[in-house]
Amino acid sequence: MRLDKYLADMNLGSRKEVKGLIKKGWVTVNGEVIKSDKFQVKEIEDQVFLDGEEVVYQKDFYYLLNKPAGVISATVDDYEETVLDLFDDESYREDLFPVGRLDKDTEGLLVITNDGALAHRLLSPKRHVEKEYYAEVSGILTEKDQERFAEGLTIDGGEECLPATLSITAVDEASESCSIHLILHEGKFHQVKRMVQAVGKEVTYLKRIRMGGLQLDESLAYGEYRSLTPEEVQLLEKRA
Ligand code: URA
């Protein structure tokens, strides 16, 4: 890879800016000052220093964001705040994107990455990667509803859902509401809300708590994010 691309990929400035740094003699490769931006670097083997600080190459970036309500699952938008607007200048990169979508009013686990291949695998309908949601519902879901979810529900517009696991975790008779956990193996538009609607109730609060083997880190406040550990990246691809 060209030396200027290497430095720009590591977020050390635009291509033009890093070319300037190289010309000034601020960059060494394996101990030698290199003044040509076309110089070819081996990402893994070579030791690159900028102004005396080592620049270790990283190709893929993975973050776990605890999405707050009120921001949209997009990269840029002229009017609305996006999940990438929550990133600080040090972590922000133009190639980051959210893996799938959560509705504007949905909270919780959202993976942000620049790894298109991983995103593709996670979202592929063939792979059925599990997604688990916590929801608060107006109306009381019943055992009969659980059976219907388990059999595979038909939602509005005639779309058929794969069997889903519904657990009713709390019931409040007085306010006629309940809390649920729902495990899905696919990701249709507004799926949780539409499934609950199909049995005559309404989601009033929704949060994603798991994707594959990756759990939401509850120590992250809403709007906070952190890098995934290599173990967590592997867990992501696990179904259960
Ligand atoms: N299902 C929904 O209805 N909304 C989401 O944001 C995610 C799943």
PDB file of C-alpha atoms and ligand atoms in Angstrom:
ATOM      1  CA  MET A   1       0.000   0.000   0.000  1.00  0.00           C
ATOM      2  CA  ARG A   2       1.165   3.564  -0.715  1.00  0.00           C
ATOM      3  CA  LEU A   3       2.552   5.384   2.307  1.00  0.00           C
ATOM      4  CA  ASP A   4       0.115   8.315   1.974  1.00  0.00           C
ATOM      5  CA  LYS A   5      -2.868   5.920   1.866  1.00  0.00           C
ATOM      6  CA  TYR A   6      -1.547   4.032   4.906  1.00  0.00           C
ATOM      7  CA  LEU A   7      -1.416   7.242   6.954  1.00  0.00           C
ATOM      8  CA  ALA A   8      -4.737   8.574   5.667  1.00  0.00           C
ATOM      9  CA  ASP A   9      -6.420   5.206   6.388  1.00  0.00           C
ATOM     10  CA  MET A  10      -5.250   5.550   9.980  1.00  0.00           C
ATOM     11  CA  ASN A  11      -7.140   8.845  10.216  1.00  0.00           C
ATOM     12  CA  LEU A  12      -3.988  10.979  10.449  1.00  0.00           C
ATOM     13  CA  GLY A  13      -5.211  13.532   7.940  1.00  0.00           C
ATOM     14  CA  SER A  14      -6.544  13.784   4.425  1.00  0.00           C
ATOM     15  CA  ARG A  15      -4.476  12.307   1.615  1.00  0.00           C
ATOM     16  CA  LYS A  16      -3.265  15.858   0.835  1.00  0.00           C
ATOM     17  CA  GLU A  17      -2.359  16.591   4.457  1.00  0.00           C
ATOM     18  CA  VAL A  18      -0.364  13.400   4.959  1.00  0.00           C
ATOM     19  CA  LYS A  19       1.505  13.969   1.688  1.00  0.00           C
ATOM     20  CA  GLY A  20       2.653  17.274   3.231  1.00  0.00           C
ATOM     21  CA  LEU A  21       3.872  15.493   6.381  1.00  0.00           C
ATOM     22  CA  ILE A  22       5.772  12.939   4.288  1.00  0.00           C
ATOM     23  CA  LYS A  23       7.452  15.702   2.215  1.00  0.00           C
ATOM     24  CA  LYS A  24       8.542  17.452   5.419  1.00  0.00           C
ATOM     25  CA  GLY A  25      10.387  14.293   6.488  1.00  0.00           C
ATOM     26  CA  TRP A  26       8.168  13.501   9.483  1.00  0.00           C
ATOM     27  CA  VAL A  27       7.618   9.882   8.493  1.00  0.00           C
ATOM     28  CA  THR A  28       9.994   6.945   8.879  1.00  0.00           C
ATOM     29  CA  VAL A  29       9.590   3.374   7.661  1.00  0.00           C
ATOM     30  CA  ASN A  30      11.791   0.793   9.374  1.00  0.00           C
ATOM     31  CA  GLY A  31      13.935   3.604  10.755  1.00  0.00           C
ATOM     32  CA  GLU A  32      14.522   5.478   7.469  1.00  0.00           C
ATOM     33  CA  VAL A  33      13.027   8.838   6.632  1.00  0.00           C
ATOM     34  CA  ILE A  34      10.830   8.420   3.556  1.00  0.00           C
ATOM     35  CA  LYS A  35       9.938  11.522   1.561  1.00  0.00           C
ATOM     36  CA  SER A  36       8.014   9.867  -1.277  1.00  0.00           C
ATOM     37  CA  ASP A  37       4.264   9.483  -0.823  1.00  0.00           C
ATOM     38  CA  LYS A  38       4.291   6.667  -3.397  1.00  0.00           C
ATOM     39  CA  PHE A  39       6.596   4.542  -1.226  1.00  0.00           C
ATOM     40  CA  GLN A  40       5.089   1.052  -0.832  1.00  0.00           C
ATOM     41  CA  VAL A  41       4.531  -0.100   2.751  1.00  0.00           C
ATOM     42  CA  LYS A  42       3.786  -3.647   3.912  1.00  0.00           C
ATOM     43  CA  GLU A  43       0.945  -3.141   6.365  1.00  0.00           C
ATOM     44  CA  ILE A  44       1.800  -5.964   8.744  1.00  0.00           C
ATOM     45  CA  GLU A  45       5.610  -6.165   8.554  1.00  0.00           C
ATOM     46  CA  ASP A  46       6.809  -2.579   8.253  1.00  0.00           C
ATOM     47  CA  GLN A  47       7.258  -0.238  11.205  1.00  0.00           C
ATOM     48  CA  VAL A  48       5.904   3.192  10.400  1.00  0.00           C
ATOM     49  CA  PHE A  49       6.474   6.201  12.657  1.00  0.00           C
ATOM     50  CA  LEU A  50       4.980   9.678  12.332  1.00  0.00           C
ATOM     51  CA  ASP A  51       6.738  12.385  14.306  1.00  0.00           C
ATOM     52  CA  GLY A  52       8.278   9.717  16.566  1.00  0.00           C
ATOM     53  CA  GLU A  53       4.979   7.870  17.254  1.00  0.00           C
ATOM     54  CA  GLU A  54       4.341   4.426  15.854  1.00  0.00           C
ATOM     55  CA  VAL A  55       1.401   4.119  13.475  1.00  0.00           C
ATOM     56  CA  VAL A  56       0.080   0.565  13.649  1.00  0.00           C
ATOM     57  CA  TYR A  57      -2.134  -0.360  10.720  1.00  0.00           C
ATOM     58  CA  GLN A  58      -5.675  -1.521  11.394  1.00  0.00           C
ATOM     59  CA  LYS A  59      -7.947  -2.476   8.527  1.00  0.00           C
ATOM     60  CA  ASP A  60     -11.267  -3.226  10.189  1.00  0.00           C
ATOM     61  CA  PHE A  61     -12.968  -1.239  12.930  1.00  0.00           C
ATOM     62  CA  TYR A  62     -15.803  -2.551  15.068  1.00  0.00           C
ATOM     63  CA  TYR A  63     -17.819  -0.593  17.606  1.00  0.00           C
ATOM     64  CA  LEU A  64     -20.742  -1.376  19.849  1.00  0.00           C
ATOM     65  CA  LEU A  65     -23.060   1.613  20.217  1.00  0.00           C
ATOM     66  CA  ASN A  66     -25.850   1.888  22.755  1.00  0.00           C
ATOM     67  CA  LYS A  67     -28.193   3.757  20.434  1.00  0.00           C
ATOM     68  CA  PRO A  68     -30.362   6.378  22.060  1.00  0.00           C
ATOM     69  CA  ALA A  69     -33.877   7.196  20.855  1.00  0.00           C
ATOM     70  CA  GLY A  70     -34.060  10.192  18.526  1.00  0.00           C
ATOM     71  CA  VAL A  71     -31.165   9.407  16.172  1.00  0.00           C
ATOM     72  CA  ILE A  72     -31.458   7.607  12.872  1.00  0.00           C
ATOM     73  CA  SER A  73     -29.515   4.525  11.712  1.00  0.00           C
ATOM     74  CA  ALA A  74     -27.815   6.223   8.764  1.00  0.00           C
ATOM     75  CA  THR A  75     -24.353   7.593   8.054  1.00  0.00           C
ATOM     76  CA  VAL A  76     -25.275  11.155   7.027  1.00  0.00           C
ATOM     77  CA  ASP A  77     -28.487  13.130   6.882  1.00  0.00           C
ATOM     78  CA  ASP A  78     -29.244  16.772   6.155  1.00  0.00           C
ATOM     79  CA  TYR A  79     -31.890  17.118   8.843  1.00  0.00           C
ATOM     80  CA  GLU A  80     -31.714  14.354  11.411  1.00  0.00           C
ATOM     81  CA  GLU A  81     -28.952  13.386  13.830  1.00  0.00           C
ATOM     82  CA  THR A  82     -27.397  10.071  12.765  1.00  0.00           C
ATOM     83  CA  VAL A  83     -25.684   7.351  14.768  1.00  0.00           C
ATOM     84  CA  LEU A  84     -22.365   8.442  13.253  1.00  0.00           C
ATOM     85  CA  ASP A  85     -22.840  11.990  14.531  1.00  0.00           C
ATOM     86  CA  LEU A  86     -22.380  10.415  17.987  1.00  0.00           C
ATOM     87  CA  PHE A  87     -18.773   9.506  17.150  1.00  0.00           C
ATOM     88  CA  ASP A  88     -15.922  11.775  18.249  1.00  0.00           C
ATOM     89  CA  ASP A  89     -13.281  13.025  15.802  1.00  0.00           C
ATOM     90  CA  GLU A  90     -10.726  10.403  16.867  1.00  0.00           C
ATOM     91  CA  SER A  91     -12.955   7.426  16.138  1.00  0.00           C
ATOM     92  CA  TYR A  92     -14.972   8.827  13.251  1.00  0.00           C
ATOM     93  CA  ARG A  93     -14.058   7.510   9.797  1.00  0.00           C
ATOM     94  CA  GLU A  94     -15.945   8.085   6.586  1.00  0.00           C
ATOM     95  CA  ASP A  95     -16.160   4.368   5.839  1.00  0.00           C
ATOM     96  CA  LEU A  96     -18.041   3.471   9.054  1.00  0.00           C
ATOM     97  CA  PHE A  97     -21.685   2.433   8.792  1.00  0.00           C
ATOM     98  CA  PRO A  98     -24.310   0.779  11.019  1.00  0.00           C
ATOM     99  CA  VAL A  99     -24.987  -2.934  10.558  1.00  0.00           C
ATOM    100  CA  GLY A 100     -28.705  -2.929   9.825  1.00  0.00           C
ATOM    101  CA  ARG A 101     -31.228  -0.473  11.153  1.00  0.00           C
ATOM    102  CA  LEU A 102     -33.012   0.327  14.339  1.00  0.00           C
ATOM    103  CA  ASP A 103     -36.006   2.665  14.154  1.00  0.00           C
ATOM    104  CA  LYS A 104     -35.488   6.247  15.276  1.00  0.00           C
ATOM    105  CA  ASP A 105     -37.330   5.558  18.542  1.00  0.00           C
ATOM    106  CA  THR A 106     -35.623   2.179  19.181  1.00  0.00           C
ATOM    107  CA  GLU A 107     -32.687   2.014  21.586  1.00  0.00           C
ATOM    108  CA  GLY A 108     -29.887  -0.427  22.262  1.00  0.00           C
ATOM    109  CA  LEU A 109     -27.297  -2.531  20.513  1.00  0.00           C
ATOM    110  CA  LEU A 110     -26.064  -1.322  17.158  1.00  0.00           C
ATOM    111  CA  VAL A 111     -22.800  -2.502  15.612  1.00  0.00           C
ATOM    112  CA  ILE A 112     -20.893   0.132  13.662  1.00  0.00           C
ATOM    113  CA  THR A 113     -18.095  -1.058  11.393  1.00  0.00           C
ATOM    114  CA  ASN A 114     -16.255  -0.560   8.102  1.00  0.00           C
ATOM    115  CA  ASP A 115     -16.208  -4.331   7.474  1.00  0.00           C
ATOM    116  CA  GLY A 116     -18.688  -4.814   4.655  1.00  0.00           C
ATOM    117  CA  ALA A 117     -18.167  -8.575   4.489  1.00  0.00           C
ATOM    118  CA  LEU A 118     -19.058  -9.059   8.160  1.00  0.00           C
ATOM    119  CA  ALA A 119     -22.115  -6.815   7.806  1.00  0.00           C
ATOM    120  CA  HIS A 120     -23.227  -8.811   4.787  1.00  0.00           C
ATOM    121  CA  ARG A 121     -22.910 -12.092   6.694  1.00  0.00           C
ATOM    122  CA  LEU A 122     -24.786 -10.728   9.702  1.00  0.00           C
ATOM    123  CA  LEU A 123     -27.640  -9.379   7.610  1.00  0.00           C
ATOM    124  CA  SER A 124     -27.903 -12.225   5.125  1.00  0.00           C
ATOM    125  CA  PRO A 125     -31.423 -13.735   5.316  1.00  0.00           C
ATOM    126  CA  LYS A 126     -29.881 -17.182   4.796  1.00  0.00           C
ATOM    127  CA  ARG A 127     -27.850 -17.030   7.993  1.00  0.00           C
ATOM    128  CA  HIS A 128     -30.716 -16.267  10.392  1.00  0.00           C
ATOM    129  CA  VAL A 129     -28.482 -14.461  12.890  1.00  0.00           C
ATOM    130  CA  GLU A 130     -30.514 -14.078  16.090  1.00  0.00           C
ATOM    131  CA  LYS A 131     -31.588 -10.670  17.313  1.00  0.00           C
ATOM    132  CA  GLU A 132     -33.068 -10.321  20.772  1.00  0.00           C
ATOM    133  CA  TYR A 133     -35.265  -7.409  21.818  1.00  0.00           C
ATOM    134  CA  TYR A 134     -36.716  -6.178  25.082  1.00  0.00           C
ATOM    135  CA  ALA A 135     -40.068  -4.464  24.613  1.00  0.00           C
ATOM    136  CA  GLU A 136     -42.770  -2.861  26.682  1.00  0.00           C
ATOM    137  CA  VAL A 137     -46.225  -3.462  25.329  1.00  0.00           C
ATOM    138  CA  SER A 138     -49.617  -1.868  25.786  1.00  0.00           C
ATOM    139  CA  GLY A 139     -51.995  -4.822  26.195  1.00  0.00           C
ATOM    140  CA  ILE A 140     -51.248  -8.206  27.723  1.00  0.00           C
ATOM    141  CA  LEU A 141     -49.676 -10.863  25.522  1.00  0.00           C
ATOM    142  CA  THR A 142     -50.894 -14.401  26.198  1.00  0.00           C
ATOM    143  CA  GLU A 143     -49.773 -18.017  25.854  1.00  0.00           C
ATOM    144  CA  LYS A 144     -51.853 -18.184  22.687  1.00  0.00           C
ATOM    145  CA  ASP A 145     -49.831 -15.256  21.293  1.00  0.00           C
ATOM    146  CA  GLN A 146     -46.621 -17.069  22.249  1.00  0.00           C
ATOM    147  CA  GLU A 147     -47.808 -20.078  20.241  1.00  0.00           C
ATOM    148  CA  ARG A 148     -48.627 -17.897  17.247  1.00  0.00           C
ATOM    149  CA  PHE A 149     -45.176 -16.291  17.391  1.00  0.00           C
ATOM    150  CA  ALA A 150     -43.589 -19.762  17.641  1.00  0.00           C
ATOM    151  CA  GLU A 151     -45.520 -21.035  14.635  1.00  0.00           C
ATOM    152  CA  GLY A 152     -44.591 -18.064  12.439  1.00  0.00           C
ATOM    153  CA  LEU A 153     -46.903 -15.109  12.303  1.00  0.00           C
ATOM    154  CA  THR A 154     -48.387 -13.411   9.249  1.00  0.00           C
ATOM    155  CA  ILE A 155     -48.087  -9.651   9.651  1.00  0.00           C
ATOM    156  CA  ASP A 156     -49.754  -6.755   7.831  1.00  0.00           C
ATOM    157  CA  GLY A 157     -49.348  -6.874   4.088  1.00  0.00           C
ATOM    158  CA  GLY A 158     -49.384 -10.686   4.254  1.00  0.00           C
ATOM    159  CA  GLU A 159     -45.677 -11.077   5.034  1.00  0.00           C
ATOM    160  CA  GLU A 160     -44.874 -14.339   6.775  1.00  0.00           C
ATOM    161  CA  CYS A 161     -42.424 -14.283   9.671  1.00  0.00           C
ATOM    162  CA  LEU A 162     -40.130 -17.101  10.682  1.00  0.00           C
ATOM    163  CA  PRO A 163     -40.889 -18.721  14.040  1.00  0.00           C
ATOM    164  CA  ALA A 164     -39.883 -16.383  16.866  1.00  0.00           C
ATOM    165  CA  THR A 165     -39.437 -16.959  20.589  1.00  0.00           C
ATOM    166  CA  LEU A 166     -41.619 -14.754  22.768  1.00  0.00           C
ATOM    167  CA  SER A 167     -41.092 -14.658  26.550  1.00  0.00           C
ATOM    168  CA  ILE A 168     -43.432 -12.635  28.705  1.00  0.00           C
ATOM    169  CA  THR A 169     -41.268 -11.312  31.533  1.00  0.00           C
ATOM    170  CA  ALA A 170     -43.727  -9.106  33.463  1.00  0.00           C
ATOM    171  CA  VAL A 171     -47.451  -8.425  33.410  1.00  0.00           C
ATOM    172  CA  ASP A 172     -49.177  -5.423  34.941  1.00  0.00           C
ATOM    173  CA  GLU A 173     -52.918  -6.128  35.069  1.00  0.00           C
ATOM    174  CA  ALA A 174     -53.729  -2.664  36.448  1.00  0.00           C
ATOM    175  CA  SER A 175     -52.256  -0.781  33.492  1.00  0.00           C
ATOM    176  CA  GLU A 176     -52.971  -3.626  31.050  1.00  0.00           C
ATOM    177  CA  SER A 177     -49.382  -3.767  29.892  1.00  0.00           C
ATOM    178  CA  CYS A 178     -46.530  -6.243  29.813  1.00  0.00           C
ATOM    179  CA  SER A 179     -42.800  -6.588  29.162  1.00  0.00           C
ATOM    180  CA  ILE A 180     -41.397  -9.135  26.767  1.00  0.00           C
ATOM    181  CA  HIS A 181     -38.244 -10.546  25.286  1.00  0.00           C
ATOM    182  CA  LEU A 182     -38.486 -11.510  21.643  1.00  0.00           C
ATOM    183  CA  ILE A 183     -35.885 -13.475  19.658  1.00  0.00           C
ATOM    184  CA  LEU A 184     -36.044 -13.079  15.875  1.00  0.00           C
ATOM    185  CA  HIS A 185     -34.035 -14.829  13.168  1.00  0.00           C
ATOM    186  CA  GLU A 186     -34.581 -12.236  10.464  1.00  0.00           C
ATOM    187  CA  GLY A 187     -34.931  -8.472  10.159  1.00  0.00           C
ATOM    188  CA  LYS A 188     -38.063  -7.260   8.413  1.00  0.00           C
ATOM    189  CA  PHE A 189     -38.934  -3.559   8.469  1.00  0.00           C
ATOM    190  CA  HIS A 190     -40.462  -2.590  11.878  1.00  0.00           C
ATOM    191  CA  GLN A 191     -40.714  -6.318  12.575  1.00  0.00           C
ATOM    192  CA  VAL A 192     -41.161  -6.347  16.348  1.00  0.00           C
ATOM    193  CA  LYS A 193     -43.783  -3.591  16.248  1.00  0.00           C
ATOM    194  CA  ARG A 194     -45.660  -5.268  13.403  1.00  0.00           C
ATOM    195  CA  MET A 195     -45.632  -8.714  15.032  1.00  0.00           C
ATOM    196  CA  VAL A 196     -47.022  -7.307  18.273  1.00  0.00           C
ATOM    197  CA  GLN A 197     -49.597  -5.349  16.290  1.00  0.00           C
ATOM    198  CA  ALA A 198     -50.628  -8.534  14.463  1.00  0.00           C
ATOM    199  CA  VAL A 199     -51.848  -9.970  17.777  1.00  0.00           C
ATOM    200  CA  GLY A 200     -53.720  -6.789  18.673  1.00  0.00           C
ATOM    201  CA  LYS A 201     -51.244  -5.078  21.027  1.00  0.00           C
ATOM    202  CA  GLU A 202     -48.809  -2.186  20.706  1.00  0.00           C
ATOM    203  CA  VAL A 203     -45.096  -1.737  21.400  1.00  0.00           C
ATOM    204  CA  THR A 204     -44.534   1.363  23.548  1.00  0.00           C
ATOM    205  CA  TYR A 205     -40.779   0.935  24.093  1.00  0.00           C
ATOM    206  CA  LEU A 206     -38.199  -1.108  22.192  1.00  0.00           C
ATOM    207  CA  LYS A 207     -34.558  -1.911  22.782  1.00  0.00           C
ATOM    208  CA  ARG A 208     -32.252  -4.426  21.093  1.00  0.00           C
ATOM    209  CA  ILE A 209     -30.194  -6.355  23.623  1.00  0.00           C
ATOM    210  CA  ARG A 210     -28.381  -8.999  21.556  1.00  0.00           C
ATOM    211  CA  MET A 211     -27.186  -9.759  18.031  1.00  0.00           C
ATOM    212  CA  GLY A 212     -25.772 -13.256  17.433  1.00  0.00           C
ATOM    213  CA  GLY A 213     -23.651 -13.967  20.514  1.00  0.00           C
ATOM    214  CA  LEU A 214     -22.965 -10.293  21.201  1.00  0.00           C
ATOM    215  CA  GLN A 215     -24.837  -8.761  24.150  1.00  0.00           C
ATOM    216  CA  LEU A 216     -25.508  -5.078  24.675  1.00  0.00           C
ATOM    217  CA  ASP A 217     -22.978  -3.687  27.154  1.00  0.00           C
ATOM    218  CA  GLU A 218     -25.303  -2.138  29.730  1.00  0.00           C
ATOM    219  CA  SER A 219     -22.417  -0.124  31.211  1.00  0.00           C
ATOM    220  CA  LEU A 220     -22.551   2.073  28.100  1.00  0.00           C
ATOM    221  CA  ALA A 221     -24.843   5.052  28.601  1.00  0.00           C
ATOM    222  CA  TYR A 222     -27.221   5.862  25.747  1.00  0.00           C
ATOM    223  CA  GLY A 223     -25.179   7.449  22.956  1.00  0.00           C
ATOM    224  CA  GLU A 224     -21.905   5.900  24.166  1.00  0.00           C
ATOM    225  CA  TYR A 225     -19.866   3.395  22.172  1.00  0.00           C
ATOM    226  CA  ARG A 226     -16.706   1.357  22.540  1.00  0.00           C
ATOM    227  CA  SER A 227     -14.530  -0.879  20.366  1.00  0.00           C
ATOM    228  CA  LEU A 228     -15.420  -4.557  20.247  1.00  0.00           C
ATOM    229  CA  THR A 229     -12.820  -6.972  21.533  1.00  0.00           C
ATOM    230  CA  PRO A 230     -11.574  -9.601  19.024  1.00  0.00           C
ATOM    231  CA  GLU A 231     -13.541 -12.210  21.036  1.00  0.00           C
ATOM    232  CA  GLU A 232     -16.703 -10.146  20.677  1.00  0.00           C
ATOM    233  CA  VAL A 233     -16.237  -9.891  16.916  1.00  0.00           C
ATOM    234  CA  GLN A 234     -16.198 -13.696  16.827  1.00  0.00           C
ATOM    235  CA  LEU A 235     -19.227 -13.936  19.116  1.00  0.00           C
ATOM    236  CA  LEU A 236     -21.150 -11.696  16.777  1.00  0.00           C
ATOM    237  CA  GLU A 237     -21.229 -14.367  14.136  1.00  0.00           C
ATOM    238  CA  LYS A 238     -22.562 -17.004  16.486  1.00  0.00           C
ATOM    239  CA  ARG A 239     -26.285 -17.552  16.296  1.00  0.00           C
ATOM    240  CA  ALA A 240     -27.018 -18.322  19.911  1.00  0.00           C
TER     241      ALA A 240
HETATM  242  N1  URA B   1     -38.287  -4.130  15.048  1.00  0.00           N
HETATM  243  C1  URA B   1     -38.883  -2.913  15.062  1.00  0.00           C
HETATM  244  O1  URA B   1     -40.095  -2.824  15.017  1.00  0.00           O
HETATM  245  N2  URA B   1     -38.100  -1.837  15.171  1.00  0.00           N
HETATM  246  C2  URA B   1     -36.753  -1.880  15.273  1.00  0.00           C
HETATM  247  O2  URA B   1     -36.085  -0.853  15.383  1.00  0.00           O
HETATM  248  C3  URA B   1     -36.147  -3.147  15.257  1.00  0.00           C
HETATM  249  C4  URA B   1     -36.933  -4.265  15.139  1.00  0.00           C
END
